[in-house]
Short mmCIF file of N, CA and C in Angstrom, two decimals:
data_model
loop_
_atom_site.label_atom_id
_atom_site.label_comp_id
_atom_site.label_asym_id
_atom_site.label_seq_id
_atom_site.Cartn_x
_atom_site.Cartn_y
_atom_site.Cartn_z
N MET A 23 -67.51 17.86 84.38
CA MET A 23 -66.59 17.72 83.26
C MET A 23 -65.17 17.77 83.76
N ASP A 24 -64.31 17.04 83.11
CA ASP A 24 -62.89 17.02 83.42
C ASP A 24 -62.15 17.57 82.21
N LEU A 25 -61.91 18.88 82.19
CA LEU A 25 -61.27 19.53 81.04
C LEU A 25 -59.90 20.06 81.46
N THR A 26 -58.95 19.98 80.56
CA THR A 26 -57.63 20.58 80.75
C THR A 26 -57.28 21.33 79.47
N ILE A 27 -56.34 22.23 79.58
CA ILE A 27 -55.85 22.92 78.38
C ILE A 27 -54.79 22.04 77.75
N HIS A 28 -55.04 21.66 76.52
CA HIS A 28 -54.10 20.81 75.80
C HIS A 28 -53.13 21.67 74.99
N ALA A 29 -53.66 22.65 74.24
CA ALA A 29 -52.81 23.47 73.38
C ALA A 29 -53.40 24.86 73.20
N SER A 30 -52.52 25.82 73.11
CA SER A 30 -52.86 27.18 72.72
C SER A 30 -52.09 27.47 71.43
N PHE A 31 -52.59 28.41 70.66
CA PHE A 31 -51.95 28.71 69.38
C PHE A 31 -51.45 30.15 69.38
N LEU A 32 -50.23 30.33 68.92
CA LEU A 32 -49.66 31.65 68.72
C LEU A 32 -49.10 31.72 67.30
N PRO A 33 -49.28 32.84 66.63
CA PRO A 33 -48.76 32.95 65.27
C PRO A 33 -47.26 33.22 65.27
N HIS A 34 -46.63 32.84 64.19
CA HIS A 34 -45.23 33.21 63.97
C HIS A 34 -45.09 33.62 62.51
N ASP A 35 -44.13 34.49 62.25
CA ASP A 35 -43.85 34.87 60.87
C ASP A 35 -42.43 34.49 60.46
N ASP A 36 -41.72 33.86 61.39
CA ASP A 36 -40.37 33.37 61.11
C ASP A 36 -40.18 32.13 61.99
N PRO A 37 -40.35 30.93 61.42
CA PRO A 37 -40.31 29.73 62.25
C PRO A 37 -38.98 29.53 62.97
N ASP A 38 -37.88 29.87 62.35
CA ASP A 38 -36.58 29.67 63.00
C ASP A 38 -36.41 30.62 64.19
N ALA A 39 -36.84 31.86 64.05
CA ALA A 39 -36.77 32.82 65.16
C ALA A 39 -37.72 32.40 66.28
N ALA A 40 -38.91 31.94 65.92
CA ALA A 40 -39.87 31.49 66.93
C ALA A 40 -39.31 30.29 67.69
N LEU A 41 -38.75 29.34 66.97
CA LEU A 41 -38.17 28.16 67.59
C LEU A 41 -37.05 28.55 68.54
N ALA A 42 -36.17 29.43 68.12
CA ALA A 42 -35.06 29.86 68.98
C ALA A 42 -35.58 30.54 70.24
N PHE A 43 -36.61 31.38 70.12
CA PHE A 43 -37.14 32.07 71.30
C PHE A 43 -37.77 31.10 72.29
N TYR A 44 -38.66 30.26 71.80
CA TYR A 44 -39.40 29.38 72.72
C TYR A 44 -38.52 28.25 73.27
N ARG A 45 -37.59 27.76 72.47
CA ARG A 45 -36.71 26.69 72.93
C ARG A 45 -35.53 27.25 73.73
N ASP A 46 -34.80 28.20 73.16
CA ASP A 46 -33.55 28.65 73.76
C ASP A 46 -33.74 29.75 74.80
N THR A 47 -34.67 30.65 74.58
CA THR A 47 -34.86 31.75 75.52
C THR A 47 -35.78 31.34 76.66
N LEU A 48 -36.97 30.78 76.32
CA LEU A 48 -37.90 30.36 77.38
C LEU A 48 -37.58 28.99 77.95
N GLY A 49 -36.84 28.18 77.22
CA GLY A 49 -36.47 26.86 77.71
C GLY A 49 -37.53 25.80 77.50
N PHE A 50 -38.48 26.03 76.61
CA PHE A 50 -39.49 25.03 76.31
C PHE A 50 -38.87 23.91 75.48
N GLU A 51 -39.45 22.70 75.63
CA GLU A 51 -39.01 21.60 74.78
C GLU A 51 -39.81 21.61 73.48
N VAL A 52 -39.19 21.12 72.43
CA VAL A 52 -39.85 21.02 71.14
C VAL A 52 -40.54 19.67 71.06
N ARG A 53 -41.83 19.70 70.79
CA ARG A 53 -42.62 18.46 70.74
C ARG A 53 -43.01 18.08 69.32
N GLY A 54 -42.91 19.02 68.43
CA GLY A 54 -43.23 18.74 67.04
C GLY A 54 -42.79 19.88 66.17
N ASP A 55 -42.42 19.56 64.94
CA ASP A 55 -42.01 20.57 63.97
C ASP A 55 -42.42 20.02 62.61
N VAL A 56 -43.54 20.51 62.12
CA VAL A 56 -44.13 19.95 60.90
C VAL A 56 -44.20 21.02 59.83
N GLY A 57 -43.65 20.68 58.68
CA GLY A 57 -43.72 21.59 57.54
C GLY A 57 -44.66 21.06 56.48
N HIS A 58 -45.29 22.01 55.79
CA HIS A 58 -46.18 21.62 54.69
C HIS A 58 -46.36 22.82 53.76
N GLY A 59 -46.04 22.64 52.51
CA GLY A 59 -46.27 23.69 51.53
C GLY A 59 -45.55 24.99 51.84
N GLY A 60 -44.36 24.92 52.36
CA GLY A 60 -43.59 26.14 52.66
C GLY A 60 -43.95 26.79 53.99
N THR A 61 -44.77 26.14 54.80
CA THR A 61 -45.12 26.67 56.12
C THR A 61 -44.71 25.66 57.19
N ARG A 62 -44.63 26.14 58.44
CA ARG A 62 -44.24 25.25 59.55
C ARG A 62 -45.11 25.49 60.76
N TRP A 63 -45.51 24.40 61.40
CA TRP A 63 -46.19 24.42 62.68
C TRP A 63 -45.24 23.78 63.68
N ILE A 64 -44.92 24.52 64.75
CA ILE A 64 -43.96 24.06 65.74
C ILE A 64 -44.69 23.96 67.08
N THR A 65 -44.63 22.80 67.69
CA THR A 65 -45.28 22.61 68.98
C THR A 65 -44.20 22.56 70.07
N VAL A 66 -44.39 23.41 71.10
CA VAL A 66 -43.44 23.52 72.20
C VAL A 66 -44.21 23.50 73.51
N GLY A 67 -43.48 23.30 74.60
CA GLY A 67 -44.13 23.35 75.91
C GLY A 67 -43.12 23.15 77.02
N PRO A 68 -43.53 23.47 78.25
CA PRO A 68 -42.65 23.26 79.40
C PRO A 68 -42.39 21.76 79.58
N ALA A 69 -41.14 21.41 79.85
CA ALA A 69 -40.75 20.00 79.97
C ALA A 69 -41.52 19.29 81.07
N ASP A 70 -41.85 19.99 82.14
CA ASP A 70 -42.54 19.35 83.26
C ASP A 70 -44.07 19.37 83.12
N GLN A 71 -44.55 19.79 81.95
CA GLN A 71 -45.99 19.82 81.68
C GLN A 71 -46.25 19.19 80.31
N PRO A 72 -46.08 17.89 80.20
CA PRO A 72 -46.18 17.25 78.89
C PRO A 72 -47.57 17.32 78.26
N GLY A 73 -48.59 17.59 79.04
CA GLY A 73 -49.94 17.66 78.49
C GLY A 73 -50.37 19.03 78.02
N THR A 74 -49.50 20.03 78.18
CA THR A 74 -49.85 21.40 77.79
C THR A 74 -48.84 21.90 76.77
N SER A 75 -49.33 22.35 75.63
CA SER A 75 -48.45 22.79 74.55
C SER A 75 -48.87 24.14 74.00
N VAL A 76 -47.92 24.77 73.34
CA VAL A 76 -48.16 25.97 72.55
C VAL A 76 -47.80 25.60 71.11
N VAL A 77 -48.74 25.83 70.21
CA VAL A 77 -48.50 25.55 68.80
C VAL A 77 -48.21 26.87 68.11
N LEU A 78 -47.01 26.98 67.58
CA LEU A 78 -46.60 28.17 66.83
C LEU A 78 -46.98 27.94 65.38
N THR A 79 -47.87 28.76 64.91
CA THR A 79 -48.52 28.49 63.64
C THR A 79 -48.38 29.66 62.67
N PRO A 80 -48.29 29.38 61.37
CA PRO A 80 -48.27 30.47 60.40
C PRO A 80 -49.66 31.12 60.35
N PRO A 81 -49.76 32.41 60.61
CA PRO A 81 -51.08 33.04 60.77
C PRO A 81 -51.90 33.12 59.50
N ALA A 82 -51.26 33.13 58.37
CA ALA A 82 -52.00 33.32 57.13
C ALA A 82 -52.12 32.04 56.32
N ALA A 83 -51.94 30.89 56.95
CA ALA A 83 -52.00 29.62 56.23
C ALA A 83 -53.42 29.23 55.84
N ASP A 84 -54.40 29.83 56.48
CA ASP A 84 -55.80 29.52 56.17
C ASP A 84 -56.11 30.00 54.75
N PRO A 85 -56.47 29.11 53.84
CA PRO A 85 -56.74 29.51 52.46
C PRO A 85 -57.98 30.38 52.30
N ASP A 86 -58.82 30.44 53.33
CA ASP A 86 -60.03 31.25 53.23
C ASP A 86 -59.82 32.71 53.60
N LEU A 87 -58.62 33.08 54.05
CA LEU A 87 -58.36 34.48 54.38
C LEU A 87 -58.22 35.30 53.11
N THR A 88 -58.73 36.52 53.18
CA THR A 88 -58.56 37.44 52.05
C THR A 88 -57.21 38.15 52.20
N ASP A 89 -56.76 38.80 51.15
CA ASP A 89 -55.51 39.56 51.22
C ASP A 89 -55.62 40.67 52.26
N ASP A 90 -56.79 41.32 52.35
CA ASP A 90 -56.98 42.36 53.36
C ASP A 90 -56.87 41.79 54.77
N GLU A 91 -57.43 40.61 54.99
CA GLU A 91 -57.32 39.97 56.30
C GLU A 91 -55.88 39.61 56.62
N ARG A 92 -55.15 39.11 55.63
CA ARG A 92 -53.73 38.81 55.84
C ARG A 92 -52.95 40.08 56.20
N ASP A 93 -53.25 41.17 55.51
CA ASP A 93 -52.58 42.45 55.81
C ASP A 93 -52.91 42.92 57.22
N THR A 94 -54.17 42.78 57.63
CA THR A 94 -54.57 43.19 58.98
C THR A 94 -53.86 42.36 60.03
N ILE A 95 -53.77 41.06 59.81
CA ILE A 95 -53.06 40.19 60.75
C ILE A 95 -51.60 40.61 60.86
N ALA A 96 -50.95 40.85 59.72
CA ALA A 96 -49.54 41.25 59.73
C ALA A 96 -49.35 42.57 60.48
N GLU A 97 -50.26 43.52 60.28
CA GLU A 97 -50.18 44.80 60.98
C GLU A 97 -50.36 44.62 62.48
N MET A 98 -51.34 43.81 62.87
CA MET A 98 -51.59 43.59 64.30
C MET A 98 -50.43 42.85 64.96
N MET A 99 -49.85 41.88 64.25
CA MET A 99 -48.69 41.17 64.80
C MET A 99 -47.54 42.14 65.01
N ALA A 100 -47.30 43.02 64.06
CA ALA A 100 -46.20 43.98 64.16
C ALA A 100 -46.39 44.91 65.36
N LYS A 101 -47.64 45.23 65.70
CA LYS A 101 -47.92 46.10 66.86
C LYS A 101 -48.00 45.32 68.17
N GLY A 102 -48.04 44.00 68.09
CA GLY A 102 -48.17 43.20 69.30
C GLY A 102 -49.58 43.12 69.82
N THR A 103 -50.56 43.33 68.95
CA THR A 103 -51.96 43.32 69.39
C THR A 103 -52.75 42.13 68.84
N TYR A 104 -52.09 41.19 68.19
CA TYR A 104 -52.82 40.08 67.59
C TYR A 104 -52.99 38.91 68.55
N ALA A 105 -51.93 38.55 69.27
CA ALA A 105 -52.02 37.37 70.13
C ALA A 105 -51.04 37.49 71.30
N GLY A 106 -51.30 36.69 72.30
CA GLY A 106 -50.41 36.65 73.45
C GLY A 106 -50.76 35.47 74.33
N ILE A 107 -49.94 35.29 75.35
CA ILE A 107 -50.14 34.19 76.28
C ILE A 107 -49.69 34.65 77.66
N VAL A 108 -50.30 34.10 78.68
CA VAL A 108 -49.91 34.40 80.06
C VAL A 108 -49.30 33.14 80.65
N LEU A 109 -48.07 33.28 81.13
CA LEU A 109 -47.35 32.20 81.80
C LEU A 109 -47.24 32.53 83.28
N ALA A 110 -47.02 31.54 84.10
CA ALA A 110 -46.89 31.75 85.54
C ALA A 110 -45.53 31.26 86.01
N THR A 111 -45.03 31.91 87.05
CA THR A 111 -43.76 31.53 87.64
C THR A 111 -43.81 31.78 89.14
N ALA A 112 -42.96 31.10 89.88
CA ALA A 112 -42.89 31.31 91.32
C ALA A 112 -42.10 32.56 91.68
N ASP A 113 -41.23 33.03 90.78
CA ASP A 113 -40.38 34.19 91.04
C ASP A 113 -40.25 35.01 89.77
N VAL A 114 -41.14 35.97 89.59
CA VAL A 114 -41.17 36.75 88.36
C VAL A 114 -39.91 37.60 88.20
N ASP A 115 -39.36 38.10 89.29
CA ASP A 115 -38.16 38.93 89.17
C ASP A 115 -36.97 38.12 88.67
N ALA A 116 -36.78 36.93 89.19
CA ALA A 116 -35.68 36.07 88.74
C ALA A 116 -35.90 35.64 87.29
N THR A 117 -37.13 35.33 86.94
CA THR A 117 -37.45 34.95 85.56
C THR A 117 -37.18 36.12 84.62
N PHE A 118 -37.60 37.31 85.02
CA PHE A 118 -37.34 38.51 84.22
C PHE A 118 -35.85 38.68 83.98
N ASP A 119 -35.06 38.57 85.05
CA ASP A 119 -33.60 38.75 84.93
C ASP A 119 -33.00 37.74 83.96
N ARG A 120 -33.43 36.48 84.05
CA ARG A 120 -32.90 35.45 83.15
C ARG A 120 -33.26 35.73 81.69
N LEU A 121 -34.51 36.13 81.45
CA LEU A 121 -34.93 36.39 80.07
C LEU A 121 -34.29 37.66 79.52
N GLN A 122 -34.17 38.67 80.35
CA GLN A 122 -33.52 39.90 79.91
C GLN A 122 -32.04 39.62 79.57
N ALA A 123 -31.38 38.78 80.36
CA ALA A 123 -29.99 38.41 80.10
C ALA A 123 -29.85 37.65 78.79
N ARG A 124 -30.93 37.01 78.34
CA ARG A 124 -30.93 36.27 77.07
C ARG A 124 -31.41 37.16 75.92
N ASP A 125 -31.44 38.46 76.16
CA ASP A 125 -31.80 39.46 75.14
C ASP A 125 -33.25 39.39 74.67
N ALA A 126 -34.15 38.90 75.52
CA ALA A 126 -35.57 38.91 75.17
C ALA A 126 -36.04 40.37 75.11
N ASP A 127 -36.99 40.65 74.24
CA ASP A 127 -37.51 42.00 74.01
C ASP A 127 -38.45 42.37 75.15
N VAL A 128 -38.02 43.26 76.03
CA VAL A 128 -38.79 43.67 77.21
C VAL A 128 -39.86 44.69 76.81
N VAL A 129 -41.09 44.42 77.20
CA VAL A 129 -42.19 45.37 77.03
C VAL A 129 -42.50 46.05 78.36
N GLN A 130 -42.47 45.28 79.44
CA GLN A 130 -42.78 45.82 80.77
C GLN A 130 -41.94 45.11 81.81
N GLU A 131 -41.23 45.86 82.61
CA GLU A 131 -40.46 45.29 83.72
C GLU A 131 -41.44 44.83 84.80
N PRO A 132 -41.00 44.00 85.74
CA PRO A 132 -41.90 43.50 86.78
C PRO A 132 -42.53 44.63 87.59
N ILE A 133 -43.85 44.56 87.73
CA ILE A 133 -44.59 45.51 88.57
C ILE A 133 -45.72 44.77 89.28
N ASP A 134 -46.16 45.34 90.40
CA ASP A 134 -47.31 44.81 91.11
C ASP A 134 -48.57 45.36 90.47
N GLN A 135 -49.46 44.47 90.09
CA GLN A 135 -50.72 44.87 89.46
C GLN A 135 -51.81 44.96 90.51
N PRO A 136 -52.80 45.83 90.30
CA PRO A 136 -53.89 45.97 91.28
C PRO A 136 -54.79 44.75 91.38
N TYR A 137 -54.68 43.83 90.42
CA TYR A 137 -55.52 42.62 90.44
C TYR A 137 -54.83 41.43 91.09
N GLY A 138 -53.76 41.69 91.85
CA GLY A 138 -53.21 40.65 92.71
C GLY A 138 -52.05 39.83 92.19
N VAL A 139 -51.40 40.27 91.13
CA VAL A 139 -50.22 39.56 90.64
C VAL A 139 -49.07 40.56 90.46
N ARG A 140 -47.89 40.03 90.41
CA ARG A 140 -46.71 40.78 89.98
C ARG A 140 -46.37 40.20 88.62
N ASP A 141 -46.19 41.05 87.61
CA ASP A 141 -45.93 40.51 86.29
C ASP A 141 -44.98 41.36 85.48
N CYS A 142 -44.53 40.77 84.39
CA CYS A 142 -43.70 41.44 83.40
C CYS A 142 -44.16 40.97 82.03
N VAL A 143 -43.71 41.67 80.99
CA VAL A 143 -44.13 41.32 79.64
C VAL A 143 -42.93 41.38 78.70
N PHE A 144 -42.83 40.36 77.86
CA PHE A 144 -41.85 40.31 76.79
C PHE A 144 -42.59 40.18 75.47
N ARG A 145 -41.89 40.44 74.40
CA ARG A 145 -42.45 40.25 73.06
C ARG A 145 -41.63 39.16 72.37
N ASP A 146 -42.31 38.20 71.76
CA ASP A 146 -41.58 37.18 71.01
C ASP A 146 -41.22 37.73 69.63
N PRO A 147 -40.47 37.01 68.82
CA PRO A 147 -40.04 37.55 67.52
C PRO A 147 -41.18 37.93 66.57
N ALA A 148 -42.37 37.36 66.76
CA ALA A 148 -43.51 37.69 65.90
C ALA A 148 -44.32 38.86 66.46
N GLY A 149 -43.96 39.36 67.63
CA GLY A 149 -44.70 40.47 68.23
C GLY A 149 -45.71 40.04 69.27
N ASN A 150 -45.88 38.74 69.48
CA ASN A 150 -46.83 38.26 70.50
C ASN A 150 -46.34 38.67 71.88
N TRP A 151 -47.28 39.07 72.73
CA TRP A 151 -46.93 39.42 74.10
C TRP A 151 -46.88 38.16 74.96
N ILE A 152 -45.80 38.03 75.70
CA ILE A 152 -45.63 36.92 76.63
C ILE A 152 -45.65 37.55 78.02
N ARG A 153 -46.81 37.49 78.67
CA ARG A 153 -46.95 38.04 80.02
C ARG A 153 -46.62 36.93 81.01
N ILE A 154 -45.74 37.24 81.95
CA ILE A 154 -45.32 36.26 82.93
C ILE A 154 -45.70 36.82 84.31
N GLN A 155 -46.46 36.02 85.06
CA GLN A 155 -46.98 36.53 86.33
C GLN A 155 -46.66 35.61 87.49
N GLN A 156 -46.66 36.23 88.65
CA GLN A 156 -46.47 35.54 89.93
C GLN A 156 -47.60 35.99 90.84
N SER A 157 -48.31 35.03 91.39
CA SER A 157 -49.38 35.37 92.33
C SER A 157 -48.76 35.93 93.61
N ARG A 158 -49.46 36.89 94.20
CA ARG A 158 -48.98 37.47 95.46
C ARG A 158 -49.66 36.80 96.61
#
């Protein structure tokens, strides 16, 4: 089989804040911004990887969710335990410095992990963890 990752999904609770973070802070290009019924789906991705995208999606747009499920999602997003993504870089320390200078919300400064990477973690405006790693 010849499979590639086309898109990953991350929730957002404020489309303008999500767009600013992924476009202006991380430097991703905007590939789509679609609104429907008061909600927005924003597709972003690294400029040099046109085949790989992150879709920022309203988490409670599914009409089959119950109010309790919506409340649970909102609570988990607020704690940063609902969703996340792992990105890779050639120089995690330099990337950390650039993102910190852009006022990104730091969760973990760069450290060497026992599983063979050096990584750091930021939180996006919706609470999603953005782990950035460098292979050693």
